Each structure stands twice: as structure tokens, then as C-alpha cells.
mmCIF file of C-alpha atoms in Angstrom:
data_model
loop_
_atom_site.group_PDB
_atom_site.id
_atom_site.type_symbol
_atom_site.label_atom_id
_atom_site.label_comp_id
_atom_site.label_asym_id
_atom_site.label_seq_id
_atom_site.Cartn_x
_atom_site.Cartn_y
_atom_site.Cartn_z
ATOM 1 C CA MET A 29 21.134 -8.106 13.403
ATOM 2 C CA HIS A 30 19.149 -11.154 14.529
ATOM 3 C CA LEU A 31 19.300 -14.544 12.850
ATOM 4 C CA GLY A 32 16.011 -15.933 11.568
ATOM 5 C CA VAL A 33 14.883 -19.160 9.949
ATOM 6 C CA ASN A 34 16.818 -21.298 7.506
ATOM 7 C CA CYS A 35 14.640 -21.230 4.409
ATOM 8 C CA GLY A 36 15.243 -23.025 1.121
ATOM 9 C CA GLY A 37 18.925 -23.570 1.802
ATOM 10 C CA ARG A 38 19.601 -19.864 2.359
ATOM 11 C CA LEU A 39 20.177 -18.541 5.846
ATOM 12 C CA GLY A 40 17.315 -16.181 6.634
ATOM 13 C CA THR A 41 18.111 -13.104 8.685
ATOM 14 C CA ASN A 42 15.679 -10.871 10.445
ATOM 15 C CA VAL A 43 17.463 -7.597 9.733
ATOM 16 C CA ILE A 44 16.556 -4.695 11.979
ATOM 17 C CA ALA A 45 18.164 -1.413 12.942
ATOM 18 C CA VAL A 46 19.777 -0.515 16.223
ATOM 19 C CA ASP A 47 17.652 2.038 18.061
ATOM 20 C CA GLY A 48 18.287 5.526 16.725
ATOM 21 C CA GLU A 49 19.926 4.281 13.516
ATOM 22 C CA PHE A 50 18.681 3.457 10.039
ATOM 23 C CA PRO A 51 18.814 -0.132 8.780
ATOM 24 C CA SER A 52 21.960 -0.711 6.754
ATOM 25 C CA PHE A 53 19.985 -1.957 3.750
ATOM 26 C CA LEU A 54 18.276 1.409 3.197
ATOM 27 C CA PRO A 55 19.862 3.765 0.646
ATOM 28 C CA LYS A 56 22.260 6.196 2.311
ATOM 29 C CA GLU A 57 20.062 9.090 1.097
ATOM 30 C CA VAL A 58 17.623 8.251 3.909
ATOM 31 C CA LYS A 59 19.822 10.372 6.172
ATOM 32 C CA GLU A 60 18.968 13.463 4.101
ATOM 33 C CA ILE A 61 15.227 13.155 4.748
ATOM 34 C CA LYS A 62 13.920 15.835 7.097
ATOM 35 C CA ASP A 63 10.383 14.596 7.793
ATOM 36 C CA PRO A 64 10.553 13.341 11.406
ATOM 37 C CA PHE A 65 7.755 10.822 10.872
ATOM 38 C CA ALA A 66 9.528 9.321 7.851
ATOM 39 C CA ARG A 67 12.821 9.139 9.738
ATOM 40 C CA THR A 68 11.177 7.438 12.708
ATOM 41 C CA LEU A 69 9.331 4.855 10.636
ATOM 42 C CA ALA A 70 12.401 4.186 8.461
ATOM 43 C CA GLN A 71 14.318 3.188 11.587
ATOM 44 C CA ARG A 72 11.701 0.498 12.231
ATOM 45 C CA ILE A 73 11.811 -1.136 8.778
ATOM 46 C CA GLN A 74 13.124 -4.668 8.869
ATOM 47 C CA ARG A 75 13.434 -7.600 6.506
ATOM 48 C CA LEU A 76 11.796 -10.956 7.176
ATOM 49 C CA PRO A 77 12.578 -14.178 5.284
ATOM 50 C CA VAL A 78 9.623 -15.404 3.213
ATOM 51 C CA LYS A 79 9.369 -18.282 0.777
ATOM 52 C CA VAL A 80 7.772 -17.516 -2.571
ATOM 53 C CA GLY A 81 6.775 -19.746 -5.448
ATOM 54 C CA PHE A 82 9.140 -18.402 -8.092
ATOM 55 C CA SER A 83 12.360 -19.062 -6.155
ATOM 56 C CA GLU A 84 13.841 -21.940 -4.185
ATOM 57 C CA SER A 85 15.402 -19.452 -1.808
ATOM 58 C CA CYS A 86 13.812 -17.001 0.590
ATOM 59 C CA ILE A 87 13.227 -13.369 -0.223
ATOM 60 C CA MET A 88 14.021 -10.923 2.528
ATOM 61 C CA SER A 89 10.752 -9.002 2.487
ATOM 62 C CA SER A 90 10.659 -5.537 4.048
ATOM 63 C CA CYS A 91 7.979 -4.350 6.433
ATOM 64 C CA VAL A 92 7.282 -2.526 9.661
ATOM 65 C CA LYS A 93 6.203 -4.996 12.321
ATOM 66 C CA PRO A 94 3.930 -4.136 15.253
ATOM 67 C CA ARG A 95 5.588 -3.755 18.611
ATOM 68 C CA PHE A 96 2.917 -5.929 20.205
ATOM 69 C CA GLN A 97 0.382 -8.494 19.057
ATOM 70 C CA HIS A 98 -3.228 -8.272 20.231
ATOM 71 C CA ASP A 99 -6.303 -10.485 20.225
ATOM 72 C CA THR A 100 -8.073 -8.264 17.696
ATOM 73 C CA ASP A 101 -7.710 -8.608 13.915
ATOM 74 C CA PRO A 102 -4.386 -7.196 12.746
ATOM 75 C CA VAL A 103 -4.381 -4.244 10.352
ATOM 76 C CA VAL A 104 -2.122 -4.773 7.323
ATOM 77 C CA LEU A 105 -1.230 -1.676 5.293
ATOM 78 C CA LEU A 106 -0.289 -1.816 1.622
ATOM 79 C CA HIS A 107 0.973 1.146 -0.388
ATOM 80 C CA CYS A 108 0.387 2.841 -3.745
ATOM 81 C CA PHE A 109 2.009 2.216 -7.115
ATOM 82 C CA ASP A 110 5.795 2.396 -6.971
ATOM 83 C CA SER A 111 5.986 3.371 -3.320
ATOM 84 C CA SER A 112 6.939 1.901 0.052
ATOM 85 C CA CYS A 113 5.737 1.437 3.612
ATOM 86 C CA LEU A 114 7.067 4.940 4.365
ATOM 87 C CA GLU A 115 3.836 6.168 2.792
ATOM 88 C CA TRP A 116 2.235 5.354 6.176
ATOM 89 C CA ARG A 117 4.702 7.446 8.185
ATOM 90 C CA CYS A 118 2.044 9.797 9.580
ATOM 91 C CA THR A 119 -0.824 7.355 10.118
ATOM 92 C CA TYR A 120 1.089 4.332 11.427
ATOM 93 C CA PRO A 121 1.944 5.784 14.872
ATOM 94 C CA LEU A 122 -1.670 6.886 15.339
ATOM 95 C CA LEU A 123 -2.896 3.355 14.647
ATOM 96 C CA GLU A 124 -0.449 2.028 17.210
ATOM 97 C CA ASP A 125 -1.692 4.641 19.680
ATOM 98 C CA ALA A 126 -5.184 3.246 19.050
ATOM 99 C CA ALA A 127 -3.895 -0.158 20.259
ATOM 100 C CA LEU A 128 -4.185 -1.776 16.841
ATOM 101 C CA GLU A 129 -1.737 -4.478 15.808
ATOM 102 C CA THR A 130 -0.470 -2.823 12.647
ATOM 103 C CA TRP A 131 1.780 -4.125 9.881
ATOM 104 C CA ALA A 132 3.046 -1.990 6.983
ATOM 105 C CA ILE A 133 4.062 -4.306 4.153
ATOM 106 C CA ASP A 134 6.188 -3.463 1.128
ATOM 107 C CA ILE A 135 4.878 -4.852 -2.146
ATOM 108 C CA LEU A 136 7.620 -7.075 -3.508
ATOM 109 C CA GLY A 137 9.450 -5.327 -6.318
ATOM 110 C CA TRP A 138 8.938 -1.948 -4.681
ATOM 111 C CA GLY A 139 9.761 -0.871 -1.162
ATOM 112 C CA PHE A 140 12.979 -2.118 0.434
ATOM 113 C CA SER A 141 12.870 -5.895 0.047
ATOM 114 C CA ASP A 142 16.103 -7.606 -1.002
ATOM 115 C CA LEU A 143 15.805 -8.819 -4.601
ATOM 116 C CA ASP A 144 19.525 -8.741 -5.315
ATOM 117 C CA PHE A 145 20.038 -12.498 -5.237
ATOM 118 C CA LEU A 146 17.159 -13.369 -7.558
ATOM 119 C CA PRO A 147 17.813 -14.748 -11.026
ATOM 120 C CA ALA A 148 16.107 -13.151 -14.027
ATOM 121 C CA MET A 149 12.400 -13.041 -13.244
ATOM 122 C CA ARG A 150 10.633 -15.240 -15.757
ATOM 123 C CA HIS A 151 7.228 -14.674 -14.201
ATOM 124 C CA PRO A 152 6.990 -10.902 -13.669
ATOM 125 C CA LYS A 153 3.644 -10.863 -11.889
ATOM 126 C CA ASP A 154 5.048 -13.228 -9.266
ATOM 127 C CA ILE A 155 7.057 -10.350 -7.775
ATOM 128 C CA ILE A 156 3.855 -8.527 -6.929
ATOM 129 C CA PHE A 157 2.474 -8.783 -3.396
ATOM 130 C CA THR A 158 -0.690 -10.748 -4.127
ATOM 131 C CA ARG A 159 1.016 -13.694 -5.760
ATOM 132 C CA CYS A 160 3.744 -13.893 -3.134
ATOM 133 C CA PHE A 161 1.573 -13.207 -0.126
ATOM 134 C CA GLY A 162 -1.042 -15.668 -1.342
ATOM 135 C CA LYS A 163 1.464 -18.498 -1.043
ATOM 136 C CA ILE A 164 2.746 -17.113 2.240
ATOM 137 C CA THR A 165 -0.680 -17.333 3.865
ATOM 138 C CA SER A 166 -0.851 -21.093 3.668
ATOM 139 C CA ARG A 167 2.677 -22.432 3.626
ATOM 140 C CA THR A 168 5.403 -20.020 4.721
ATOM 141 C CA PRO A 169 6.590 -18.076 7.735
ATOM 142 C CA LEU A 170 5.138 -14.583 7.348
ATOM 143 C CA TRP A 171 1.522 -15.650 7.694
ATOM 144 C CA ARG A 172 1.843 -18.808 9.771
ATOM 145 C CA THR A 173 4.471 -17.517 12.173
ATOM 146 C CA HIS A 174 3.673 -13.820 12.466
ATOM 147 C CA ILE A 175 0.204 -12.698 11.442
ATOM 148 C CA LYS A 176 -1.676 -15.967 12.019
ATOM 149 C CA ARG A 177 -5.215 -14.496 11.850
ATOM 150 C CA PRO A 178 -7.554 -13.010 9.262
ATOM 151 C CA MET A 179 -6.586 -9.390 8.748
ATOM 152 C CA ILE A 180 -8.046 -6.032 7.938
ATOM 153 C CA LEU A 181 -6.325 -5.292 4.653
ATOM 154 C CA VAL A 182 -5.860 -1.627 3.723
ATOM 155 C CA GLY A 183 -5.039 -0.649 0.147
ATOM 156 C CA PRO A 184 -4.573 2.924 -1.138
ATOM 157 C CA SER A 185 -4.663 3.718 -4.873
ATOM 158 C CA LEU A 186 -3.153 0.737 -6.764
ATOM 159 C CA GLY A 187 -2.843 -1.014 -3.406
ATOM 160 C CA ALA A 188 -6.643 -1.225 -3.451
ATOM 161 C CA ALA A 189 -6.439 -3.372 -6.601
ATOM 162 C CA VAL A 190 -3.884 -5.594 -4.872
ATOM 163 C CA ALA A 191 -6.178 -5.862 -1.833
ATOM 164 C CA ILE A 192 -9.235 -6.787 -3.930
ATOM 165 C CA ASP A 193 -7.313 -9.417 -5.886
ATOM 166 C CA PHE A 194 -5.975 -10.879 -2.659
ATOM 167 C CA ALA A 195 -9.351 -10.888 -0.870
ATOM 168 C CA VAL A 196 -11.040 -12.676 -3.780
ATOM 169 C CA ASN A 197 -8.331 -15.317 -4.138
ATOM 170 C CA PHE A 198 -7.656 -15.855 -0.419
ATOM 171 C CA PRO A 199 -10.869 -14.956 1.424
ATOM 172 C CA GLU A 200 -9.914 -16.979 4.492
ATOM 173 C CA ALA A 201 -7.052 -14.555 5.167
ATOM 174 C CA VAL A 202 -9.112 -11.348 5.087
ATOM 175 C CA GLU A 203 -11.682 -10.195 7.619
ATOM 176 C CA LYS A 204 -12.418 -6.727 6.186
ATOM 177 C CA LEU A 205 -11.131 -4.432 3.448
ATOM 178 C CA ILE A 206 -10.371 -0.716 3.505
ATOM 179 C CA LEU A 207 -9.840 0.927 0.113
ATOM 180 C CA ILE A 208 -8.450 4.470 -0.058
ATOM 181 C CA ASN A 209 -8.857 6.551 -3.248
ATOM 182 C CA ALA A 210 -8.932 3.221 -5.016
ATOM 183 C CA SER A 211 -7.376 2.885 -8.459
ATOM 184 C CA VAL A 212 -9.293 -0.247 -9.450
ATOM 185 C CA TYR A 213 -10.830 0.592 -12.820
ATOM 186 C CA ALA A 214 -7.653 0.929 -14.865
ATOM 187 C CA GLU A 215 -7.249 -2.141 -17.047
ATOM 188 C CA GLY A 216 -3.700 -2.950 -16.036
ATOM 189 C CA THR A 217 -0.776 -1.220 -17.695
ATOM 190 C CA GLY A 218 -2.477 -1.311 -21.109
ATOM 191 C CA LEU A 219 -0.354 -0.448 -24.126
ATOM 192 C CA LEU A 220 2.765 -0.198 -21.989
ATOM 193 C CA THR A 221 3.006 -3.994 -22.226
ATOM 194 C CA LYS A 222 3.925 -3.600 -25.897
ATOM 195 C CA LEU A 223 6.828 -1.217 -25.343
ATOM 196 C CA PRO A 224 10.283 -2.376 -26.449
ATOM 197 C CA LYS A 225 12.376 -2.990 -23.373
ATOM 198 C CA PHE A 226 14.772 -0.116 -24.053
ATOM 199 C CA LEU A 227 11.825 2.316 -24.109
ATOM 200 C CA ALA A 228 10.380 0.760 -20.964
ATOM 201 C CA TYR A 229 13.679 1.302 -19.158
ATOM 202 C CA ALA A 230 13.849 4.893 -20.405
ATOM 203 C CA GLY A 231 10.349 5.557 -19.069
ATOM 204 C CA VAL A 232 11.137 3.941 -15.735
ATOM 205 C CA SER A 233 14.294 6.017 -15.416
ATOM 206 C CA LEU A 234 12.158 9.131 -15.825
ATOM 207 C CA LEU A 235 9.744 7.801 -13.210
ATOM 208 C CA LYS A 236 12.325 8.090 -10.446
ATOM 209 C CA SER A 237 13.502 11.575 -11.426
ATOM 210 C CA LEU A 238 13.036 14.333 -8.885
ATOM 211 C CA PRO A 239 11.113 16.672 -11.259
ATOM 212 C CA LEU A 240 8.543 13.977 -12.012
ATOM 213 C CA ARG A 241 8.193 13.109 -8.331
ATOM 214 C CA LEU A 242 7.689 16.777 -7.500
ATOM 215 C CA TYR A 243 4.974 17.032 -10.131
ATOM 216 C CA ALA A 244 3.323 13.873 -8.793
ATOM 217 C CA ASN A 245 3.245 15.396 -5.299
ATOM 218 C CA LEU A 246 1.614 18.566 -6.593
ATOM 219 C CA LEU A 247 -1.068 16.397 -8.192
ATOM 220 C CA ALA A 248 -1.503 14.081 -5.225
ATOM 221 C CA PHE A 249 -1.936 16.624 -2.446
ATOM 222 C CA ASP A 250 -4.593 19.289 -2.146
ATOM 223 C CA ASP A 251 -2.232 21.882 -0.703
ATOM 224 C CA ILE A 252 1.443 21.348 0.068
ATOM 225 C CA PRO A 253 4.253 23.871 0.717
ATOM 226 C CA LEU A 254 7.126 23.701 -1.754
ATOM 227 C CA SER A 255 9.690 22.891 0.945
ATOM 228 C CA LYS A 256 7.640 19.924 2.139
ATOM 229 C CA CYS A 257 7.030 18.896 -1.481
ATOM 230 C CA PHE A 258 10.793 18.459 -2.031
ATOM 231 C CA ASP A 259 11.267 16.439 1.152
ATOM 232 C CA TRP A 260 8.253 14.224 0.495
ATOM 233 C CA ALA A 261 9.486 13.639 -3.058
ATOM 234 C CA ASN A 262 12.731 12.321 -1.578
ATOM 235 C CA VAL A 263 10.758 10.062 0.758
ATOM 236 C CA GLY A 264 8.663 8.785 -2.136
ATOM 237 C CA ARG A 265 11.630 7.964 -4.374
ATOM 238 C CA LEU A 266 13.958 6.505 -1.738
ATOM 239 C CA HIS A 267 13.202 2.909 -2.746
ATOM 240 C CA CYS A 268 13.965 3.790 -6.392
ATOM 241 C CA LEU A 269 17.630 4.080 -5.436
ATOM 242 C CA LEU A 270 17.951 0.329 -4.818
ATOM 243 C CA PRO A 271 19.777 -1.434 -7.664
ATOM 244 C CA TRP A 272 16.960 -3.830 -8.634
ATOM 245 C CA TRP A 273 14.170 -1.231 -8.694
ATOM 246 C CA GLU A 274 14.338 -0.554 -12.448
ATOM 247 C CA ASP A 275 14.206 -4.259 -13.369
ATOM 248 C CA ALA A 276 11.276 -4.890 -11.032
ATOM 249 C CA THR A 277 9.296 -1.888 -12.290
ATOM 250 C CA VAL A 278 9.885 -2.755 -15.946
ATOM 251 C CA ASN A 279 8.786 -6.319 -15.210
ATOM 252 C CA TYR A 280 5.610 -5.003 -13.641
ATOM 253 C CA MET A 281 4.934 -2.691 -16.586
ATOM 254 C CA LEU A 282 5.438 -5.408 -19.209
ATOM 255 C CA SER A 283 3.447 -7.990 -17.234
ATOM 256 C CA GLY A 284 0.197 -6.081 -17.685
ATOM 257 C CA GLY A 285 -0.162 -5.027 -14.057
ATOM 258 C CA TYR A 286 -3.488 -5.360 -12.256
ATOM 259 C CA ASN A 287 -6.919 -5.589 -13.818
ATOM 260 C CA VAL A 288 -9.497 -6.292 -11.099
ATOM 261 C CA VAL A 289 -12.584 -4.764 -12.709
ATOM 262 C CA ASN A 290 -14.295 -8.164 -12.924
ATOM 263 C CA GLN A 291 -13.343 -9.107 -9.353
ATOM 264 C CA ILE A 292 -14.958 -6.177 -7.550
ATOM 265 C CA LYS A 293 -18.416 -7.762 -7.378
ATOM 266 C CA GLN A 294 -16.859 -10.986 -6.069
ATOM 267 C CA VAL A 295 -15.617 -9.349 -2.865
ATOM 268 C CA ASN A 296 -17.654 -10.937 -0.066
ATOM 269 C CA LYS A 297 -16.132 -8.899 2.768
ATOM 270 C CA LYS A 298 -17.286 -5.790 4.565
ATOM 271 C CA VAL A 299 -15.537 -2.857 2.885
ATOM 272 C CA LEU A 300 -14.821 0.712 3.929
ATOM 273 C CA VAL A 301 -14.110 3.087 1.041
ATOM 274 C CA ILE A 302 -12.256 6.272 2.021
ATOM 275 C CA TRP A 303 -11.945 9.041 -0.550
ATOM 276 C CA GLY A 304 -10.263 12.438 -0.544
ATOM 277 C CA GLU A 305 -12.677 14.759 -2.320
ATOM 278 C CA CYS A 306 -9.996 16.783 -4.132
ATOM 279 C CA ASP A 307 -8.320 13.852 -5.887
ATOM 280 C CA ASN A 308 -6.616 14.996 -9.108
ATOM 281 C CA ILE A 309 -5.442 11.493 -10.007
ATOM 282 C CA VAL A 310 -8.484 9.197 -9.629
ATOM 283 C CA ASN A 311 -11.908 10.715 -10.373
ATOM 284 C CA SER A 312 -13.933 10.969 -7.155
ATOM 285 C CA LYS A 313 -17.058 9.859 -9.063
ATOM 286 C CA LEU A 314 -15.545 6.387 -9.102
ATOM 287 C CA ALA A 315 -16.207 6.195 -5.353
ATOM 288 C CA MET A 316 -19.906 5.944 -6.182
ATOM 289 C CA ARG A 317 -19.326 3.312 -8.842
ATOM 290 C CA LEU A 318 -17.197 1.270 -6.453
ATOM 291 C CA HIS A 319 -19.812 1.544 -3.710
ATOM 292 C CA GLY A 320 -22.483 0.326 -6.119
ATOM 293 C CA GLU A 321 -20.479 -2.712 -7.227
ATOM 294 C CA LEU A 322 -19.213 -3.871 -3.840
ATOM 295 C CA PRO A 323 -21.809 -6.076 -2.105
ATOM 296 C CA ASP A 324 -21.237 -4.653 1.407
ATOM 297 C CA ALA A 325 -19.558 -1.257 1.477
ATOM 298 C CA SER A 326 -19.768 2.168 3.046
ATOM 299 C CA VAL A 327 -18.106 5.316 1.686
ATOM 300 C CA HIS A 328 -16.464 8.075 3.708
ATOM 301 C CA GLN A 329 -15.340 11.229 1.959
ATOM 302 C CA ILE A 330 -12.727 13.613 3.363
ATOM 303 C CA PRO A 331 -13.043 17.243 2.265
ATOM 304 C CA ASP A 332 -10.034 19.405 1.357
ATOM 305 C CA CYS A 333 -7.980 16.284 0.753
ATOM 306 C CA GLY A 334 -6.227 14.870 -2.296
ATOM 307 C CA HIS A 335 -5.181 11.421 -3.498
ATOM 308 C CA LEU A 336 -3.317 10.324 -0.354
ATOM 309 C CA PRO A 337 -5.524 10.928 2.697
ATOM 310 C CA HIS A 338 -3.312 8.744 4.899
ATOM 311 C CA VAL A 339 -0.451 11.211 4.299
ATOM 312 C CA GLU A 340 -2.441 14.432 4.111
ATOM 313 C CA LYS A 341 -5.093 13.793 6.803
ATOM 314 C CA PRO A 342 -3.598 11.064 9.011
ATOM 315 C CA GLU A 343 -5.714 11.809 12.094
ATOM 316 C CA ILE A 344 -8.948 11.359 10.155
ATOM 317 C CA VAL A 345 -7.800 8.227 8.350
ATOM 318 C CA ALA A 346 -6.492 6.655 11.559
ATOM 319 C CA ARG A 347 -9.819 7.307 13.279
ATOM 320 C CA LEU A 348 -11.776 5.783 10.401
ATOM 321 C CA ILE A 349 -9.551 2.697 10.303
ATOM 322 C CA ALA A 350 -9.680 2.263 14.076
ATOM 323 C CA ASP A 351 -13.479 2.591 14.192
ATOM 324 C CA PHE A 352 -13.921 0.151 11.300
ATOM 325 C CA ALA A 353 -11.404 -2.325 12.699
ATOM 326 C CA ARG A 354 -12.973 -2.688 16.112
ATOM 327 C CA PRO A 355 -15.568 -5.478 16.247
ATOM 328 C CA GLY A 356 -19.049 -4.269 17.158
ATOM 329 C CA ALA A 357 -18.072 -0.600 16.969
ATOM 330 C CA PRO A 358 -21.151 1.650 16.757
ATOM 331 C CA LYS A 359 -21.857 3.137 13.337
ATOM 332 C CA GLU A 360 -21.380 6.870 13.037
ATOM 333 C CA GLU A 361 -24.213 9.028 11.912
ATOM 334 C CA GLN A 362 -24.321 9.231 8.140
ATOM 335 C CA GLU A 363 -25.995 11.638 5.783
ATOM 336 C CA PRO A 364 -27.363 10.757 2.337
ATOM 337 C CA ILE A 365 -25.502 12.290 -0.588
ATOM 338 C CA VAL A 366 -26.622 12.344 -4.222
ATOM 339 C CA LEU A 367 -23.855 11.765 -6.756
ATOM 340 C CA ASN A 368 -23.923 11.507 -10.524
ATOM 341 C CA SER A 369 -22.862 8.246 -12.081
ATOM 342 C CA VAL A 370 -19.700 8.034 -14.158
ATOM 343 C CA ASP A 371 -21.566 8.417 -17.436
ATOM 344 C CA GLY A 372 -23.707 11.245 -16.075
ATOM 345 C CA LYS A 373 -26.953 9.472 -16.938
ATOM 346 C CA ASN A 374 -28.024 8.002 -13.617
ATOM 347 C CA THR A 375 -28.094 9.155 -10.019
ATOM 348 C CA PHE A 376 -28.862 7.336 -6.825
ATOM 349 C CA LEU A 377 -28.585 7.838 -3.083
ATOM 350 C CA PHE A 378 -26.069 6.200 -0.853
ATOM 351 C CA ASN A 379 -24.719 6.976 2.562
ATOM 352 C CA VAL A 380 -21.507 8.921 2.706
ATOM 353 C CA LEU A 381 -19.953 10.184 5.877
ATOM 354 C CA ARG A 382 -18.273 13.500 5.218
ATOM 355 C CA VAL A 383 -15.513 13.606 7.793
ATOM 356 C CA GLU A 384 -14.724 17.166 8.736
ATOM 357 C CA ASN A 385 -11.429 18.271 10.181
ATOM 358 C CA ALA A 386 -11.501 17.903 13.916
#
């Protein structure tokens, strides 16, 4: 354990694992995970002290830090709804092999950040990454001390909504955006905001159950063996075993969540949209709608791939991110594809690179 900064009267600690061991703050069930990539990345998770606007003390925010810093723009990876940085277990090492400075950040309230010391959260949306990280960029250690430069922000599924919200509100901190099977057209959590708290907690308790996680995996992936499905379900629900997870998730649900529909056209960054063609969770036709509304975007579709390309096709996703991240990288040859609009009434041409398995 290494001591960090003294922040807001609370001693900050940069908590990391000894080589070959898991960090002590992870649930003990991490030892039961079989996936070697998940085990390796879990050993690299650490907590950094960050100051956020809703607390006088620091939050120990969990992430995977790059081993080295480079002169190029850093790549910062978000994750999906109710997930963690372990989602990037397969793609992260490939990005490091491509010599990219890569951070995998846990959205506060999910992942493995330490929320145990917080009082009752009176401003639920403040626990979400955008609000916290927005303050961090200008005034607190994570941005000023560690990242320091505009980043290439990568958001899969709900993480794409977080990335769009962040890029619109803090454009100076973002160089480019990468959105993966983006869930950006849902209008927040909708009617769930009106649930009585006892029902919200009952629903959240179901959310972390193994049967529901198994079903979610069957939906998310195009083709997955049952044995791997069980292990990946345990990876995906590991953060749910932390004692504050239920409170944080209920707070998110009742807060209204993310509604970025009106922000999409305000994104003034170059955007790469990656989409698994066999997505059973977010309609692939929305890739066309998103491309049409973003001022400067290209779309790359991955065949035989479901909702989580960065888990299912890590080599392809890593190559796309690396090519997009490098300044002045030559554009790959693209072919025009005709897609129907969401309402089925209009069609138009746009360039989509269909990335075949190498």
C-alpha cells in the first residue's frame, strides 16, 4: 500500500495490489473467477483519491492505470450500465501492446470505488462519473496530476451516454470520442424514478442475481459457451457484492439516469461509432441515426458480434481504437452501405467499414 495525497482532511491512499495478488478491497469472490484476463486485470485495479463536489472528503476512486505515460493522447475507457473496468479485460492488454496510454475508469457508484464513508447521498446524480469527473478535470488530482491532457474517451452502451454528456460539458478535456453499441436514445430511467424505494431495492436485488446475469450474457453475446457464460456472469456481478452497491444503484435509478438525446448534435469532436451487428439489446439501426446526428462521425460495424464487441471481439476493437487514436493515421478503405432509418421511411448512404475477422 502506498500513501497518496492528503485531501479534504482525509488521508488519501493509493491502494494497489502486490504483484500476483488481488487488491484487498475487492470482494473475496474474485478468487473464484477463472477467466485469466479478468484475473490479470483485477490484480491491477487500484484506488486513487479524488475530490468531488458532493463531499468534503476524498473518494477513493477505482481504476486501472497505465504502466507508462506517452506523448500521445491518453485513451480513457468507461464501462456499461452497472459494470466495472473488468469489462475491458480482453481489450486493455491489446491497447497497451499498441503503445497507447490507457486508463480504465470505474463509474462512481459502480465498479470498485470506496463509497463506504459517504453520508446519505442527497444528490444522486453526483455519484455518476460525468458529474464527478467534470470537477476533477479542473480542480482535483485525477486530471491535473495524472491524465493532464485531452483524452480519447471510449464509452460502450450506457457509457456512451456518459461520454457524450462529458464531451459536451467539458470539451477542453476531450480530443475524440469512441462510442460502442451506444445506448444514447433511452430517455433516462423513465418510470423507474416513480418507484417506491422498497420496490426499487427489490428490483436492484434481482439485478445482481446470477440467473439474471446469465440471461443478460446470453442476450449480450452472439455466441457464448455455457461454461464461459457462468464465469463471465461472475465477473460482471463482482462489484455488486460491495456493501454500498445497492444504495448507489437505487440512487441512480431514482435520479432519472442519463438523457442525452438533445446533446448528441452538440458534440463537436471527431467520433468513431463501433457497432456489433448482432446486438440483441440496442437496435443496430440506431447506429445510422447516431451517425446522422453527430456532426463528424464514422461508423464501423463488426459482423457476428453482439452488444459488447470489446469483450467478444477484442482484437478488432483494439485495432479500431488504436487506428483512430493515432494522429494522422491513414483512413481505411470504406464501402458505402444503405440502411433503413429507424421509422423505415427514409434511407440514405453513409460509409461503414465492415470489419471482418482477421
